[in-house]
Amino acid sequence: MVNKVVGSFEEAVADVFDGATIMFGNFAGPGGFPINLCRALRHKGVKNLTIIGNTAGGIGLTTDFDDQAILFENRQVKKVIASFPFSISPSRPSPCEKQVLAGEVELEIVPQGTLAERIRAAGYGIGAFYTPTGVGTVVEKGKEKRVINGREMLLEYALPADFAFIRAFKADKLGNLVYRGTQRNFNPIMATAARITIAEVDEIVEAGEIDPEAIVTPGIFVNRIVKVTKQEDFPRHLERSFWVKTA
Amino acid sequence: MVNKVVGSFEEAVADVFDGATIMFGNFAGPGGFPINLCRALRHKGVKNLTIIGNTAGGIGLTTDFDDQAILFENRQVKKVIASFPFSISPSRPSPCEKQVLAGEVELEIVPQGTLAERIRAAGYGIGAFYTPTGVGTVVEKGKEKRVINGREMLLEYALPADFAFIRAFKADKLGNLVYRGTQRNFNPIMATAARITIAEVDEIVEAGEIDPEAIVTPGIFVNRIVKVTKQEDFPRHLERSFWVKTA
Amino acid sequence: MGPTKGKLTRELMAMRISQELFDGAVVNLGIGIPTLVSSYIPEGMTIIFHTQNGALGFGPVVTADEVAEKADVDLINAGGQYITPLPGMCFFHHADSFGMIRGGHIDLTVLGALQVSEKGDLANWLFPARGVGNIGGGMDLAVGAKKVIAAMEHVTKNGELRILKECNYPLTAKECVDLIVTDIAVIEVTREGLVLREHAPGWTAEEVQALTEPRLIIPPDLKEISF
Amino acid sequence: MGPTKGKLTRELMAMRISQELFDGAVVNLGIGIPTLVSSYIPEGMTIIFHTQNGALGFGPVVTADEVAEKADVDLINAGGQYITPLPGMCFFHHADSFGMIRGGHIDLTVLGALQVSEKGDLANWLFPARGVGNIGGGMDLAVGAKKVIAAMEHVTKNGELRILKECNYPLTAKECVDLIVTDIAVIEVTREGLVLREHAPGWTAEEVQALTEPRLIIPPDLKEISF
């Protein structure tokens, strides 16, 4: 059987090329973000990347961590497709914000639900879809609009990528993944939408050690698995399950 | 808190009206089919129904069971939207087949993946989508076609319903559902697409007794839950989990 | 106008908004004033909170002095705050989460606002002075939730009006707001126009109208905001 | 033509098709001859089977004499057969399942066929004589799988040709078939036309051509089907 387990983050990103389009699972903090894959990408130094994700890093939360901001600092990004690309605090602009305002990086800003649905569409072979989100706003600029069931909707196209860098909790050796709480965010849908999906996980177990009814990402979507060896200093309580039993 | 648990199948379907559109979770056998809700609907006797499902009952498998065929026998169906509406054996036509061929029931036949995606679209507020399935076949008749990314695709519209009759394994009192193996089939997506979703389950437990990472249908999609009291005589092994552990 | 009138604090605005909750409601709260609403759930009422980053049915936000004990990086809300687990909660990915929103499965969302128009247009994502803004999940919530409450101070710190005939800030969504709750009034958006339902204690309808660009409809049962 | 030639049994056709498998391949098998392919997985090769009703990575079909012991109503394949669990399998709903298919995540599908055209058009869902037919999941599989193998007897029981310039039965999908495996030949669909790759033992290229409407391209490395 094909071995999906890769020994290091450097090895996992070895074939990322200049000009590649890369999705990053993330939301508003370090949970659910593939921090070690991101660092390996900065170390590799490939340029002219298009990055896709909810944020573009450096949004200014109290928890500071190495997110996509390090790629901007290293001048590796050409284009960003995101829903929340800027800092929450105007007085502390992110590297992305500075480079977008300086005209050095191109930005496509997308409503969060439309971003998620476009990614899923790419993974699931849907060419485009009509959504009511964005009608009457800057988002509709240049887009086809039609009335469906009495409601104006915009045509939005599938958004695929060359690579998806994702974060999960456990993988089995077939690549089946489970997540932990709100760590899921964009990770399961991005896994479907890239030619190569690389998952950063806390633990790798044998096939059969994860409940088949609880698997979120089937292994067929995952090409490479890398185990995190050093835990970050975030408020993380791995010993604790979120399962508050009443029984 | 709103109580979603209903005491009987008759009570659960009490507000189904003449002319209603009803989705039935099902695939090619009794697993994942809400047999008791279907029986209660026959008993209620409402007419001019539009029924949506993978099959329309009576497809002629070796395991005989009360599926949507009983609604045709009772002349309750006006229209069928299905992917596999006919018997697998031409010599044993289903009640649906006879009534469609006699012009008594209207049929809309839909490729299975398109059917699933149209149901999900209805549940998730997507008005329509473009899919490559059906191009160059009878399915494209009357549909808009466009080339997306070099590929011809058809425009397919969301398919909602008044009621979804679904089958699950366990519910908690908030309506959160888990399924058992291939019982899932269309059930989780139908739960999202109807105004009223009614779930037939083996077991009802307290909130918190199901692993939150394993919940498939969040309770917000489920309006009523009814417990099956008499197990059917199918090859069912409730004591057995599908979890074949290697450890 | 007479002397400066008393205005509702953010906490009182949240308390007033909490009166719109109902038992079993599925609720998504935006950042800011809306978040405070979760502190004022009426006794005995069960509210299912939704957060767009993929959770339903979770418990209260972790307070500052609970962080060391309770914070978990994998249990956050859309504002990045740590939240707590509750029996019956569940998790899902972003496409499912926004499917719930877009599909009309969220009963109520409370969103912070910068401007609201006479027709219920909402502007809440971009300060023109900054030049850039984050869209985030607001457009989807404004379009998808069954009921949208816009929460804001009635005028800006500089006294500029926020309830306008037409928004001049970039829109979040058209004709989406059902109810506006400010520090001086509760205003319902109807087909006939904006209906002043309640005013803050000590305020008159005329005084609220003076800080509101569109004409307010004053119904016979106009009330004072009470808690 | 000379005396009646030997034709491959359905089992031998399945054996030949199994040579198209590769380690780690994600495979969806249609009903009929295709299902038999699962009995001929090359030694040491791991195949991940997909069934459109929502499972991946399951084990062999339950045989007739195992039903009492092993059959479970909640563990079936797309043909309604009982299947067995295997470590690492997983389950999902129909929208996710067909997302996998439509999104190109199935490496190989083997589908029964009624007719295949010179361009790889497939007809397999409706016998015109019956007047009605079941579409099922075939259209999605034919359009979505990375590689589509059509499996059928080369001619009908009445001797009618099935590999045609144009299908006269209603299509399942246009230009989708990559390889045709029949009881007398293995034919590759290419841009240049149909290439006869292999013929059954005892058959000549001319004899296969005589039962095939479109002109077959005969390559220099034409081989006999071997197992």
mmCIF file of N, CA and C in Angstrom, chain B residues 27-32 61 63 83-90 97 101 109-114 116-117 120 131-139 151-152 180-186 188-189 234-237 240 242 244 246, chain D residues 31 51-55 67-80 82-83 85-89 91-96 98-99 102 125 130-140 143-144 170-174:
data_model
loop_
_atom_site.group_PDB
_atom_site.id
_atom_site.type_symbol
_atom_site.label_atom_id
_atom_site.label_comp_id
_atom_site.label_asym_id
_atom_site.label_seq_id
_atom_site.Cartn_x
_atom_site.Cartn_y
_atom_site.Cartn_z
ATOM 1 N N PHE B 27 -32.081 3.997 -0.079
ATOM 2 C CA PHE B 27 -31.226 3.602 -1.195
ATOM 3 C C PHE B 27 -31.804 2.307 -1.752
ATOM 4 N N ALA B 28 -31.041 1.238 -1.739
ATOM 5 C CA ALA B 28 -31.522 0.044 -2.414
ATOM 6 C C ALA B 28 -32.005 -1.038 -1.471
ATOM 7 N N GLY B 29 -32.533 -0.681 -0.338
ATOM 8 C CA GLY B 29 -32.980 -1.724 0.566
ATOM 9 C C GLY B 29 -33.607 -1.102 1.795
ATOM 10 N N PRO B 30 -33.959 -1.921 2.768
ATOM 11 C CA PRO B 30 -34.633 -1.392 3.958
ATOM 12 C C PRO B 30 -33.724 -0.563 4.866
ATOM 13 N N GLY B 31 -32.409 -0.743 4.776
ATOM 14 C CA GLY B 31 -31.495 0.030 5.620
ATOM 15 C C GLY B 31 -31.590 1.498 5.252
ATOM 16 N N GLY B 32 -31.752 2.344 6.255
ATOM 17 C CA GLY B 32 -31.804 3.778 5.966
ATOM 18 C C GLY B 32 -33.108 4.258 5.386
ATOM 19 N N LEU B 61 -35.777 -6.023 -5.025
ATOM 20 C CA LEU B 61 -34.682 -6.729 -4.371
ATOM 21 C C LEU B 61 -35.236 -7.964 -3.671
ATOM 22 N N THR B 63 -34.993 -8.777 -0.584
ATOM 23 C CA THR B 63 -35.641 -8.432 0.678
ATOM 24 C C THR B 63 -36.882 -7.596 0.399
ATOM 25 N N SER B 83 -34.094 8.829 -8.908
ATOM 26 C CA SER B 83 -32.981 8.444 -9.773
ATOM 27 C C SER B 83 -33.149 7.011 -10.282
ATOM 28 N N PHE B 84 -33.789 6.182 -9.463
ATOM 29 C CA PHE B 84 -33.913 4.757 -9.752
ATOM 30 C C PHE B 84 -35.373 4.364 -9.502
ATOM 31 N N PRO B 85 -36.291 4.884 -10.321
ATOM 32 C CA PRO B 85 -37.719 4.743 -9.992
ATOM 33 C C PRO B 85 -38.328 3.392 -10.329
ATOM 34 N N PHE B 86 -37.623 2.572 -11.118
ATOM 35 C CA PHE B 86 -38.259 1.358 -11.619
ATOM 36 C C PHE B 86 -37.650 0.111 -10.991
ATOM 37 N N SER B 87 -38.330 -0.996 -11.211
ATOM 38 C CA SER B 87 -37.846 -2.280 -10.723
ATOM 39 C C SER B 87 -36.557 -2.665 -11.456
ATOM 40 N N ILE B 88 -35.728 -3.440 -10.776
ATOM 41 C CA ILE B 88 -34.524 -3.948 -11.447
ATOM 42 C C ILE B 88 -34.898 -5.063 -12.418
ATOM 43 N N SER B 89 -36.117 -5.550 -12.317
ATOM 44 C CA SER B 89 -36.518 -6.677 -13.155
ATOM 45 C C SER B 89 -37.742 -6.288 -13.994
ATOM 46 N N PRO B 90 -37.571 -6.189 -15.328
ATOM 47 C CA PRO B 90 -38.691 -5.780 -16.183
ATOM 48 C C PRO B 90 -39.917 -6.687 -16.024
ATOM 49 N N GLU B 97 -43.865 2.023 -11.638
ATOM 50 C CA GLU B 97 -43.655 1.827 -13.076
ATOM 51 C C GLU B 97 -44.978 1.721 -13.817
ATOM 52 N N LEU B 101 -46.231 4.450 -16.559
ATOM 53 C CA LEU B 101 -46.487 4.033 -17.942
ATOM 54 C C LEU B 101 -47.956 4.254 -18.328
ATOM 55 N N ILE B 109 -37.040 11.982 -13.754
ATOM 56 C CA ILE B 109 -35.903 11.117 -13.423
ATOM 57 C C ILE B 109 -34.636 11.961 -13.437
ATOM 58 N N VAL B 110 -33.819 11.768 -12.404
ATOM 59 C CA VAL B 110 -32.668 12.640 -12.149
ATOM 60 C C VAL B 110 -31.447 11.766 -11.862
ATOM 61 N N PRO B 111 -30.305 12.071 -12.451
ATOM 62 C CA PRO B 111 -29.105 11.299 -12.076
ATOM 63 C C PRO B 111 -28.875 11.379 -10.565
ATOM 64 N N GLN B 112 -28.398 10.305 -9.992
ATOM 65 C CA GLN B 112 -28.327 10.193 -8.535
ATOM 66 C C GLN B 112 -27.503 11.300 -7.876
ATOM 67 N N GLY B 113 -26.355 11.621 -8.481
ATOM 68 C CA GLY B 113 -25.514 12.664 -7.898
ATOM 69 C C GLY B 113 -26.152 14.033 -8.022
ATOM 70 N N THR B 114 -26.842 14.251 -9.115
ATOM 71 C CA THR B 114 -27.537 15.524 -9.311
ATOM 72 C C THR B 114 -28.697 15.635 -8.335
ATOM 73 N N ALA B 116 -28.847 14.262 -5.353
ATOM 74 C CA ALA B 116 -28.265 14.547 -4.034
ATOM 75 C C ALA B 116 -27.853 16.011 -3.939
ATOM 76 N N GLU B 117 -27.223 16.509 -4.981
ATOM 77 C CA GLU B 117 -26.717 17.882 -4.946
ATOM 78 C C GLU B 117 -27.864 18.898 -4.973
ATOM 79 N N ARG B 120 -29.200 18.985 -1.401
ATOM 80 C CA ARG B 120 -28.283 19.775 -0.563
ATOM 81 C C ARG B 120 -28.408 21.267 -0.876
ATOM 82 N N THR B 131 -23.372 21.365 -13.335
ATOM 83 C CA THR B 131 -22.751 20.051 -13.198
ATOM 84 C C THR B 131 -22.529 19.428 -14.571
ATOM 85 N N PRO B 132 -21.449 18.689 -14.726
ATOM 86 C CA PRO B 132 -21.204 18.027 -16.020
ATOM 87 C C PRO B 132 -22.090 16.792 -16.239
ATOM 88 N N THR B 133 -22.715 16.292 -15.192
ATOM 89 C CA THR B 133 -23.507 15.061 -15.311
ATOM 90 C C THR B 133 -24.741 15.295 -16.174
ATOM 91 N N GLY B 134 -24.953 14.422 -17.132
ATOM 92 C CA GLY B 134 -26.156 14.492 -17.948
ATOM 93 C C GLY B 134 -25.981 15.183 -19.290
ATOM 94 N N VAL B 135 -24.832 15.825 -19.502
ATOM 95 C CA VAL B 135 -24.597 16.491 -20.793
ATOM 96 C C VAL B 135 -24.643 15.451 -21.917
ATOM 97 N N GLY B 136 -25.365 15.773 -22.964
ATOM 98 C CA GLY B 136 -25.441 14.870 -24.120
ATOM 99 C C GLY B 136 -26.420 13.725 -23.933
ATOM 100 N N THR B 137 -27.220 13.782 -22.859
ATOM 101 C CA THR B 137 -28.192 12.706 -22.594
ATOM 102 C C THR B 137 -29.601 13.301 -22.519
ATOM 103 N N VAL B 138 -30.575 12.452 -22.290
ATOM 104 C CA VAL B 138 -31.955 12.938 -22.147
ATOM 105 C C VAL B 138 -32.090 13.946 -21.008
ATOM 106 N N VAL B 139 -31.164 13.865 -20.066
ATOM 107 C CA VAL B 139 -31.237 14.735 -18.894
ATOM 108 C C VAL B 139 -31.091 16.212 -19.256
ATOM 109 N N ARG B 151 -15.424 22.728 -20.114
ATOM 110 C CA ARG B 151 -16.287 21.557 -19.994
ATOM 111 C C ARG B 151 -17.753 21.968 -20.067
ATOM 112 N N GLU B 152 -18.549 21.246 -20.830
ATOM 113 C CA GLU B 152 -19.977 21.532 -20.894
ATOM 114 C C GLU B 152 -20.653 21.126 -19.583
ATOM 115 N N ARG B 180 -25.891 4.651 10.983
ATOM 116 C CA ARG B 180 -25.203 3.369 11.125
ATOM 117 C C ARG B 180 -24.815 2.901 9.716
ATOM 118 N N GLY B 181 -23.516 2.936 9.418
ATOM 119 C CA GLY B 181 -23.023 2.432 8.135
ATOM 120 C C GLY B 181 -23.656 3.135 6.952
ATOM 121 N N THR B 182 -24.057 2.336 5.956
ATOM 122 C CA THR B 182 -24.629 2.916 4.730
ATOM 123 C C THR B 182 -26.081 3.360 4.924
ATOM 124 N N GLN B 183 -26.539 3.325 6.149
ATOM 125 C CA GLN B 183 -27.853 3.884 6.472
ATOM 126 C C GLN B 183 -27.918 5.391 6.169
ATOM 127 N N ARG B 184 -26.792 6.046 6.152
ATOM 128 C CA ARG B 184 -26.812 7.498 5.933
ATOM 129 C C ARG B 184 -27.490 7.852 4.613
ATOM 130 N N ASN B 185 -27.049 7.267 3.555
ATOM 131 C CA ASN B 185 -27.484 7.583 2.187
ATOM 132 C C ASN B 185 -27.988 9.018 2.042
ATOM 133 N N PHE B 186 -29.237 9.236 1.666
ATOM 134 C CA PHE B 186 -29.735 10.593 1.452
ATOM 135 C C PHE B 186 -30.229 11.267 2.745
ATOM 136 N N PRO B 188 -29.006 12.509 5.706
ATOM 137 C CA PRO B 188 -28.505 13.782 6.265
ATOM 138 C C PRO B 188 -28.787 14.990 5.380
ATOM 139 N N ILE B 189 -28.769 14.823 4.066
ATOM 140 C CA ILE B 189 -29.025 15.993 3.216
ATOM 141 C C ILE B 189 -30.514 16.312 3.142
ATOM 142 N N PHE B 234 -35.288 -7.921 9.418
ATOM 143 C CA PHE B 234 -34.232 -7.832 8.412
ATOM 144 C C PHE B 234 -32.946 -8.401 9.002
ATOM 145 N N PRO B 235 -31.968 -8.692 8.166
ATOM 146 C CA PRO B 235 -30.678 -9.114 8.728
ATOM 147 C C PRO B 235 -29.986 -7.929 9.393
ATOM 148 N N ARG B 236 -30.310 -7.723 10.626
ATOM 149 C CA ARG B 236 -29.791 -6.569 11.348
ATOM 150 C C ARG B 236 -29.090 -7.059 12.603
ATOM 151 N N HIS B 237 -27.935 -6.524 12.878
ATOM 152 C CA HIS B 237 -27.163 -6.979 14.017
ATOM 153 C C HIS B 237 -26.817 -5.776 14.863
ATOM 154 N N ARG B 240 -23.714 -5.361 16.959
ATOM 155 C CA ARG B 240 -22.400 -5.347 16.324
ATOM 156 C C ARG B 240 -22.068 -3.945 15.808
ATOM 157 N N PHE B 242 -19.563 -1.571 13.407
ATOM 158 C CA PHE B 242 -18.763 -1.790 12.200
ATOM 159 C C PHE B 242 -17.292 -1.475 12.442
ATOM 160 N N VAL B 244 -14.025 -2.239 13.152
ATOM 161 C CA VAL B 244 -13.102 -3.370 13.215
ATOM 162 C C VAL B 244 -11.775 -2.812 13.675
ATOM 163 N N THR B 246 -8.000 -2.534 14.844
ATOM 164 C CA THR B 246 -6.773 -3.300 14.618
ATOM 165 C C THR B 246 -5.979 -3.380 15.908
ATOM 166 N N ILE D 31 -22.790 -2.805 -11.327
ATOM 167 C CA ILE D 31 -23.478 -4.080 -11.112
ATOM 168 C C ILE D 31 -23.172 -5.021 -12.281
ATOM 169 N N THR D 51 -18.441 2.849 -2.822
ATOM 170 C CA THR D 51 -19.791 2.587 -3.297
ATOM 171 C C THR D 51 -20.587 3.877 -3.157
ATOM 172 N N GLN D 52 -21.409 4.172 -4.167
ATOM 173 C CA GLN D 52 -22.021 5.508 -4.221
ATOM 174 C C GLN D 52 -23.020 5.743 -3.100
ATOM 175 N N ASN D 53 -23.485 4.659 -2.469
ATOM 176 C CA ASN D 53 -24.398 4.853 -1.345
ATOM 177 C C ASN D 53 -23.657 5.155 -0.044
ATOM 178 N N GLY D 54 -22.367 5.499 -0.133
ATOM 179 C CA GLY D 54 -21.735 6.135 0.996
ATOM 180 C C GLY D 54 -20.750 5.351 1.831
ATOM 181 N N ALA D 55 -19.900 4.546 1.187
ATOM 182 C CA ALA D 55 -18.845 3.882 1.953
ATOM 183 C C ALA D 55 -17.589 3.779 1.105
ATOM 184 N N VAL D 67 -24.789 -15.233 4.787
ATOM 185 C CA VAL D 67 -25.793 -14.209 5.084
ATOM 186 C C VAL D 67 -26.256 -14.240 6.544
ATOM 187 N N ALA D 68 -26.615 -15.405 7.024
ATOM 188 C CA ALA D 68 -27.143 -15.502 8.392
ATOM 189 C C ALA D 68 -26.149 -14.942 9.404
ATOM 190 N N GLU D 69 -24.897 -15.194 9.147
ATOM 191 C CA GLU D 69 -23.867 -14.802 10.106
ATOM 192 C C GLU D 69 -23.389 -13.359 9.907
ATOM 193 N N LYS D 70 -23.283 -12.942 8.668
ATOM 194 C CA LYS D 70 -22.583 -11.677 8.409
ATOM 195 C C LYS D 70 -23.419 -10.540 7.828
ATOM 196 N N ALA D 71 -24.584 -10.838 7.263
ATOM 197 C CA ALA D 71 -25.324 -9.767 6.581
ATOM 198 C C ALA D 71 -25.845 -8.733 7.559
ATOM 199 N N ASP D 72 -25.752 -7.481 7.185
ATOM 200 C CA ASP D 72 -26.264 -6.385 7.997
ATOM 201 C C ASP D 72 -26.959 -5.402 7.073
ATOM 202 N N VAL D 73 -28.184 -5.077 7.403
ATOM 203 C CA VAL D 73 -29.002 -4.239 6.532
ATOM 204 C C VAL D 73 -28.384 -2.850 6.329
ATOM 205 N N ASP D 74 -27.502 -2.457 7.224
ATOM 206 C CA ASP D 74 -26.878 -1.142 7.131
ATOM 207 C C ASP D 74 -25.474 -1.187 6.539
ATOM 208 N N LEU D 75 -25.175 -2.267 5.849
ATOM 209 C CA LEU D 75 -23.852 -2.359 5.232
ATOM 210 C C LEU D 75 -24.020 -3.021 3.861
ATOM 211 N N ILE D 76 -24.414 -2.186 2.896
ATOM 212 C CA ILE D 76 -24.681 -2.708 1.551
ATOM 213 C C ILE D 76 -23.915 -1.886 0.516
ATOM 214 N N ASN D 77 -23.753 -2.479 -0.672
ATOM 215 C CA ASN D 77 -23.140 -1.727 -1.772
ATOM 216 C C ASN D 77 -24.242 -1.232 -2.720
ATOM 217 N N ALA D 78 -23.826 -0.592 -3.797
ATOM 218 C CA ALA D 78 -24.787 0.047 -4.695
ATOM 219 C C ALA D 78 -25.680 -0.969 -5.397
ATOM 220 N N GLY D 79 -25.259 -2.223 -5.411
ATOM 221 C CA GLY D 79 -26.090 -3.267 -5.998
ATOM 222 C C GLY D 79 -27.023 -3.895 -4.978
ATOM 223 N N GLY D 80 -27.024 -3.370 -3.758
ATOM 224 C CA GLY D 80 -27.877 -3.914 -2.711
ATOM 225 C C GLY D 80 -27.305 -5.165 -2.069
ATOM 226 N N TYR D 82 -24.932 -7.300 0.473
ATOM 227 C CA TYR D 82 -24.305 -7.080 1.778
ATOM 228 C C TYR D 82 -22.792 -7.092 1.617
ATOM 229 N N ILE D 83 -22.127 -6.157 2.273
ATOM 230 C CA ILE D 83 -20.669 -6.122 2.241
ATOM 231 C C ILE D 83 -20.131 -6.261 3.656
ATOM 232 N N PRO D 85 -17.203 -5.255 6.793
ATOM 233 C CA PRO D 85 -16.357 -4.142 7.255
ATOM 234 C C PRO D 85 -14.870 -4.478 7.135
ATOM 235 N N LEU D 86 -14.064 -3.431 7.098
ATOM 236 C CA LEU D 86 -12.610 -3.585 7.008
ATOM 237 C C LEU D 86 -11.993 -2.426 7.806
ATOM 238 N N PRO D 87 -10.867 -2.652 8.471
ATOM 239 C CA PRO D 87 -10.261 -1.535 9.211
ATOM 240 C C PRO D 87 -9.947 -0.369 8.271
ATOM 241 N N GLY D 88 -10.304 0.832 8.700
ATOM 242 C CA GLY D 88 -10.012 2.029 7.902
ATOM 243 C C GLY D 88 -11.120 2.436 6.960
ATOM 244 N N MET D 89 -12.211 1.668 6.932
ATOM 245 C CA MET D 89 -13.337 2.085 6.091
ATOM 246 C C MET D 89 -14.015 3.308 6.703
ATOM 247 N N PHE D 91 -17.774 6.107 6.262
ATOM 248 C CA PHE D 91 -19.127 6.312 5.717
ATOM 249 C C PHE D 91 -19.394 7.800 5.502
ATOM 250 N N PHE D 92 -20.286 8.102 4.584
ATOM 251 C CA PHE D 92 -20.631 9.497 4.277
ATOM 252 C C PHE D 92 -21.960 9.493 3.540
ATOM 253 N N HIS D 93 -22.567 10.698 3.419
ATOM 254 C CA HIS D 93 -23.879 10.770 2.785
ATOM 255 C C HIS D 93 -23.753 10.912 1.259
ATOM 256 N N HIS D 94 -24.900 10.875 0.615
ATOM 257 C CA HIS D 94 -24.929 10.860 -0.845
ATOM 258 C C HIS D 94 -24.320 12.097 -1.513
ATOM 259 N N ALA D 95 -24.489 13.268 -0.921
ATOM 260 C CA ALA D 95 -23.915 14.455 -1.572
ATOM 261 C C ALA D 95 -22.388 14.392 -1.519
ATOM 262 N N ASP D 96 -21.857 13.952 -0.394
ATOM 263 C CA ASP D 96 -20.404 13.778 -0.304
ATOM 264 C C ASP D 96 -19.934 12.660 -1.235
ATOM 265 N N PHE D 98 -21.213 11.551 -4.073
ATOM 266 C CA PHE D 98 -21.187 11.952 -5.479
ATOM 267 C C PHE D 98 -20.259 13.139 -5.705
ATOM 268 N N GLY D 99 -19.941 13.872 -4.647
ATOM 269 C CA GLY D 99 -18.873 14.861 -4.758
ATOM 270 C C GLY D 99 -17.552 14.172 -5.071
ATOM 271 N N ARG D 102 -17.951 13.075 -8.864
ATOM 272 C CA ARG D 102 -17.960 14.188 -9.804
ATOM 273 C C ARG D 102 -16.664 14.980 -9.752
ATOM 274 N N TRP D 125 -28.126 2.604 -19.707
ATOM 275 C CA TRP D 125 -29.185 2.738 -18.690
ATOM 276 C C TRP D 125 -30.583 2.395 -19.181
ATOM 277 N N ARG D 130 -37.859 -1.847 -23.317
ATOM 278 C CA ARG D 130 -38.620 -1.718 -22.069
ATOM 279 C C ARG D 130 -39.332 -0.362 -21.997
ATOM 280 N N GLY D 131 -38.756 0.628 -22.584
ATOM 281 C CA GLY D 131 -39.405 1.934 -22.620
ATOM 282 C C GLY D 131 -39.033 2.835 -21.469
ATOM 283 N N VAL D 132 -38.715 2.228 -20.346
ATOM 284 C CA VAL D 132 -38.286 3.011 -19.190
ATOM 285 C C VAL D 132 -36.989 2.421 -18.650
ATOM 286 N N GLY D 133 -36.264 3.220 -17.901
ATOM 287 C CA GLY D 133 -35.023 2.714 -17.323
ATOM 288 C C GLY D 133 -34.638 3.516 -16.111
ATOM 289 N N ASN D 134 -33.686 2.987 -15.367
ATOM 290 C CA ASN D 134 -33.182 3.642 -14.170
ATOM 291 C C ASN D 134 -31.866 4.340 -14.486
ATOM 292 N N ILE D 135 -31.774 5.624 -14.222
ATOM 293 C CA ILE D 135 -30.507 6.326 -14.441
ATOM 294 C C ILE D 135 -29.518 5.979 -13.331
ATOM 295 N N GLY D 136 -29.973 6.022 -12.101
ATOM 296 C CA GLY D 136 -29.087 5.701 -10.978
ATOM 297 C C GLY D 136 -27.848 6.573 -10.953
ATOM 298 N N GLY D 137 -26.732 5.978 -10.543
ATOM 299 C CA GLY D 137 -25.497 6.739 -10.410
ATOM 300 C C GLY D 137 -24.565 6.634 -11.599
ATOM 301 N N GLY D 138 -25.007 5.937 -12.653
ATOM 302 C CA GLY D 138 -24.126 5.679 -13.796
ATOM 303 C C GLY D 138 -23.678 6.927 -14.534
ATOM 304 N N MET D 139 -24.565 7.875 -14.714
ATOM 305 C CA MET D 139 -24.186 9.093 -15.446
ATOM 306 C C MET D 139 -23.088 9.851 -14.720
ATOM 307 N N ASP D 140 -23.210 9.919 -13.396
ATOM 308 C CA ASP D 140 -22.189 10.609 -12.610
ATOM 309 C C ASP D 140 -20.854 9.880 -12.675
ATOM 310 N N VAL D 143 -19.130 10.292 -16.057
ATOM 311 C CA VAL D 143 -18.616 11.646 -16.256
ATOM 312 C C VAL D 143 -17.455 11.947 -15.304
ATOM 313 N N GLY D 144 -17.509 11.365 -14.093
ATOM 314 C CA GLY D 144 -16.603 11.829 -13.053
ATOM 315 C C GLY D 144 -15.356 11.006 -12.810
ATOM 316 N N PRO D 170 -30.271 5.431 -25.787
ATOM 317 C CA PRO D 170 -30.033 6.701 -25.084
ATOM 318 C C PRO D 170 -28.697 6.674 -24.330
ATOM 319 N N LEU D 171 -27.974 7.766 -24.407
ATOM 320 C CA LEU D 171 -26.637 7.807 -23.810
ATOM 321 C C LEU D 171 -26.666 7.940 -22.288
ATOM 322 N N THR D 172 -25.610 7.412 -21.694
ATOM 323 C CA THR D 172 -25.321 7.636 -20.271
ATOM 324 C C THR D 172 -24.392 8.846 -20.138
ATOM 325 N N ALA D 173 -23.406 8.906 -21.028
ATOM 326 C CA ALA D 173 -22.507 10.067 -21.082
ATOM 327 C C ALA D 173 -21.760 10.038 -22.411
ATOM 328 N N LYS D 174 -21.364 11.203 -22.847
ATOM 329 C CA LYS D 174 -20.604 11.340 -24.092
ATOM 330 C C LYS D 174 -19.114 11.195 -23.829
#
